[in-house]
Amino acid sequence: MRATKYALVLFVFAAALPALAQVPYQRVVNSDSEPANWLSYGGNYYGQRFSGLKQLTPQNVSGLKMAWAYQPVRPAGNVETSPVVVDGIMYVTEPPSTVTALDAHTGAKLWTWSPILKNVVAIGLFQTNRGVAVLDNRVYVATIDAHLVALDAKTGAVIWNTVVADNKMGYAITGPPLAIDGKVMIGTGGSEAAVRGLLDCFDAKTGKRLWRIWTVPAPGEPEAATWGGSTPAGGTTWNAAAYDPKLNLVYWGTGNPAPDWNGDERQGSNLYTCALLAIDPDAGKVKWYFQFSPHETHDWDASEPPILFDGVVKGQPRKLLGFANRNAFYYVLDRETGAFVAGMPYAKQTWAKGLDEKGQPIVLPDTGPSPEGNLVFPSITGAINWTSNSYSPLTKLFYVDAREMGSYFVKGTNTHWEMGKFPIGAGGERALSGDDAYGAIRALEATSGKMKWEFRLHSPSWVGTLATAGGLVFSGSDEGNFFALDAVTGKPLWDVYLGSSIRSNPVTFSVDGKQYVFVTAGTTYFVFGLP
Amino acid sequence: MKAIRPLCVAALGFFACVPAALSQIPRDPTPVVSKTSPADIANGKILYEATCSRCHGLDAGGSDGPSLQGAPERLGDEAMGGIIRGGIPGTGMNGFGSLSADETGQVIGYLRTLGHTADAEIAKGDPAKGKTAYESSGCAGCHIISGEGGGAGPELTRVGAMRGPSYLRTTLLTPGAILPKEGGAMERGRFTQFLFVHVVTKDGRSVNGTRVYEDSFTIELKDAAGRFHSFKKLELQKLEKLPGKSVMPSFKDTLSATQLDDLVAYLSSLKGAQ
């Protein structure tokens, strides 16, 4: 009897799972046609974080209950993962660089893989991981010591493991790879260690490097003229990207120049830092760039995940790109040409009078760091940081988690720096926090940035947004509230207290015809559904 | 139960994390002791700014990471040293095992200089007479010192280590005039402490109290009798935050100038054991 029962359990388990999660490139391209799955970091290549699932609605969302929870054995860092869900299997990451496959029905662990990490160098960043890419029968993850690894999706076995860059120099990776047709791209962090920013592309099958783009020039190259004679450094590519399969362009943001808060020795615009790069992935060349914050001294990386959408501007249908920048401005660009279309602040900012007709900031005097500390909005951590926004093609709204917070920016006196070391005495911030700061979920008209509604948060959050066809927007708070808002009005419809800070982008998926919502809080991974 | 939830969470977080942090083995096994000479503090500042300020802010007031102001006073040198060198698993706090015990002590010594409401005034009264004034004024009805007294107000066992005489005097005369901003070691930004809040529920119930906890959906207050009250913000018709007001009475008209000096001297002497 016992053996029979065991066999039955095995049979049921096997029946509940697909034979093998096969995700050919075309499946990711057409991911909007199968909303049960969440096939890439941003939900689709456009990075919209919009789900076509409609089961959860403003009318029934208040009935959400916890379906399951998963807790890593001993996570060594902040949990900031955003999962990929394929045919009933959820691929999550755990800090610093572990990948785990979970049964999306139950939360049961199917396999887990961890790299062997020794003497990791992580300067100016948390040792965490934000997610994987899935292509064909492989799961791709980048590690904190700057490797890119291909794992077998069924077992977690290593297919290949390639060094992207030298971790001892300060290169470290927390962001998700981007997997497109036969290629896997990955950026790195390390601007605070003054590394030279790069973006690498590898052959998905073999792990062979196909190309590298340096985001800042070597001394003597033409762009070096924008660095005032100093050695260009920084401009790292540490967060998620977006991809337009038809235009065959990858959109990737770059971080701050180094050293950070004292730009005296790097006079000029410091190309291509704090910029968005549009890259032809076949040629490995930058087709166009748009620099948001020339000669940046506030640590306002342009690393936020871009969102691609099609909209109508002045009566003309346009291929657009929305970008809520850490510098507190929302930008709309033509994603074919990089031309500036519109832009305006989405959070308090005191450093620019506005944007000119080309989208360049009209910088106000005396808004840089000073030896005594200069109060400027937004703070170092920015009006948004690494979290992802969402866009609903139904409401045509862009949902952003805005951080209303200022800092006293301090200019350090020491401009000397060494690659791979945090520049001692370069400056930093004294942040206005607590009751002087707050957060908000804001709905912006995607083609202009005009605010349609906001939902105030007690403090600035580190949680992205998720929009659904059912008419909901999900997000969370730093105190640990996970909640759903009406996508049209911003009215709060449901909330639950999860007991610890939420630091992830929520996602939604469906198994056995039932819609679920995922988020993490503290070190626990939660899934909610209707009973 | 709901009202005391955040306190439980904070306590659980603390106990769950610290032993794990201490189980990491720093390269230098010497016990960590605060080093507080001017040279130590100066070096502690350099080490802090190079190692810690990116997450905790230049003034340790919090940024990506929590405020560290007051953390050494709450946790003690050994636990602070364990966290600095071993990290806190499950959080963004990496271990800095490369710091020696002396260097870690210098960082803690520097942190001990930050975030106090210390001031130029030196307590001039008689602490022994101040103790009498404390007892005769009913302070123990609401405050605990070394295990004795009531818990409606904050514990004062170590108030002399955290607050300067001028701050204590102002608070006795006009409670709520200066509200400290602090974050516990496991909390994030510096929220105003002891904020007076007035709420009216939709069914007309009115409650005044000190804010204990607040998030985007709920607020928890502690009234003058020490009772906790839990509210959902959406169910309130009024929520007023009133800095300057306090559930504590003023002692302006009940204490003489001399008694006030004595009471300030007594409170300043309370440096408490860990």
CSV table of N, CA and C in Angstrom, one decimal, chain B residues 59-61 67-74 110-118 161-164 167 180-183 190:
chain,number,residue,atom,x,y,z
B,59,ASP,N,26.2,61.1,8.0
B,59,ASP,CA,26.0,61.4,9.4
B,59,ASP,C,25.4,60.1,10.1
B,60,ALA,N,25.4,59.0,9.5
B,60,ALA,CA,24.9,57.7,10.0
B,60,ALA,C,23.4,57.8,10.3
B,61,GLY,N,22.7,58.8,9.6
B,61,GLY,CA,21.3,59.0,9.8
B,61,GLY,C,20.4,58.1,8.9
B,67,SER,N,19.4,54.0,9.9
B,67,SER,CA,20.2,54.9,10.8
B,67,SER,C,21.0,54.1,11.8
B,68,LEU,N,22.2,54.6,12.0
B,68,LEU,CA,23.0,54.0,13.1
B,68,LEU,C,23.2,54.9,14.3
B,69,GLN,N,22.6,56.0,14.2
B,69,GLN,CA,22.7,56.9,15.4
B,69,GLN,C,22.1,56.3,16.6
B,70,GLY,N,22.8,56.2,17.7
B,70,GLY,CA,22.3,55.6,18.9
B,70,GLY,C,22.5,54.1,18.9
B,71,ALA,N,22.9,53.5,17.8
B,71,ALA,CA,23.0,52.0,17.7
B,71,ALA,C,24.0,51.4,18.7
B,72,PRO,N,25.2,52.1,18.9
B,72,PRO,CA,26.1,51.5,19.9
B,72,PRO,C,25.6,51.6,21.3
B,73,GLU,N,24.8,52.6,21.6
B,73,GLU,CA,24.3,52.7,22.9
B,73,GLU,C,23.2,51.6,23.2
B,74,ARG,N,22.5,51.3,22.1
B,74,ARG,CA,21.4,50.3,22.3
B,74,ARG,C,22.0,48.9,22.3
B,110,TYR,N,33.4,56.5,16.9
B,110,TYR,CA,32.9,57.7,16.1
B,110,TYR,C,31.4,57.7,16.1
B,111,LEU,N,30.8,56.5,15.9
B,111,LEU,CA,29.3,56.5,15.9
B,111,LEU,C,28.8,57.0,17.2
B,112,ARG,N,29.5,56.7,18.3
B,112,ARG,CA,29.0,57.2,19.6
B,112,ARG,C,29.0,58.7,19.7
B,113,THR,N,29.7,59.4,18.8
B,113,THR,CA,29.6,60.9,18.9
B,113,THR,C,28.5,61.4,18.1
B,114,LEU,N,27.7,60.6,17.4
B,114,LEU,CA,26.7,61.1,16.5
B,114,LEU,C,25.3,61.0,17.0
B,115,GLY,N,24.4,61.9,16.7
B,115,GLY,CA,23.0,61.8,16.9
B,115,GLY,C,22.5,62.0,18.3
B,116,HIS,N,23.4,62.5,19.2
B,116,HIS,CA,23.0,62.8,20.5
B,116,HIS,C,22.3,64.1,20.6
B,117,THR,N,21.5,64.4,21.5
B,117,THR,CA,21.0,65.7,21.7
B,117,THR,C,21.8,66.4,22.8
B,118,ALA,N,23.1,66.0,22.8
B,118,ALA,CA,24.1,66.6,23.7
B,118,ALA,C,24.2,68.1,23.5
B,161,ALA,N,22.6,59.3,29.0
B,161,ALA,CA,23.6,58.9,28.0
B,161,ALA,C,23.2,59.4,26.6
B,162,MET,N,21.8,59.6,26.5
B,162,MET,CA,21.3,59.9,25.2
B,162,MET,C,20.9,61.3,25.0
B,163,ARG,N,20.6,62.0,26.1
B,163,ARG,CA,20.0,63.4,26.0
B,163,ARG,C,20.9,64.3,26.9
B,164,GLY,N,21.1,65.5,26.4
B,164,GLY,CA,21.8,66.5,27.1
B,164,GLY,C,20.9,67.3,28.1
B,167,TYR,N,18.3,69.7,26.6
B,167,TYR,CA,17.1,69.0,26.0
B,167,TYR,C,16.2,68.5,27.1
B,180,PRO,N,13.1,64.2,19.3
B,180,PRO,CA,14.3,63.6,18.6
B,180,PRO,C,13.9,62.8,17.4
B,181,LYS,N,14.8,62.6,16.5
B,181,LYS,CA,14.7,61.8,15.4
B,181,LYS,C,15.6,60.6,15.5
B,182,GLU,N,15.1,59.4,15.6
B,182,GLU,CA,15.9,58.3,15.8
B,182,GLU,C,15.4,57.1,15.0
B,183,GLY,N,16.3,56.2,14.7
B,183,GLY,CA,15.9,55.0,14.1
B,183,GLY,C,16.6,53.9,14.9
B,190,ARG,N,15.1,58.0,9.9
B,190,ARG,CA,14.9,58.6,11.2
B,190,ARG,C,13.5,59.3,11.3
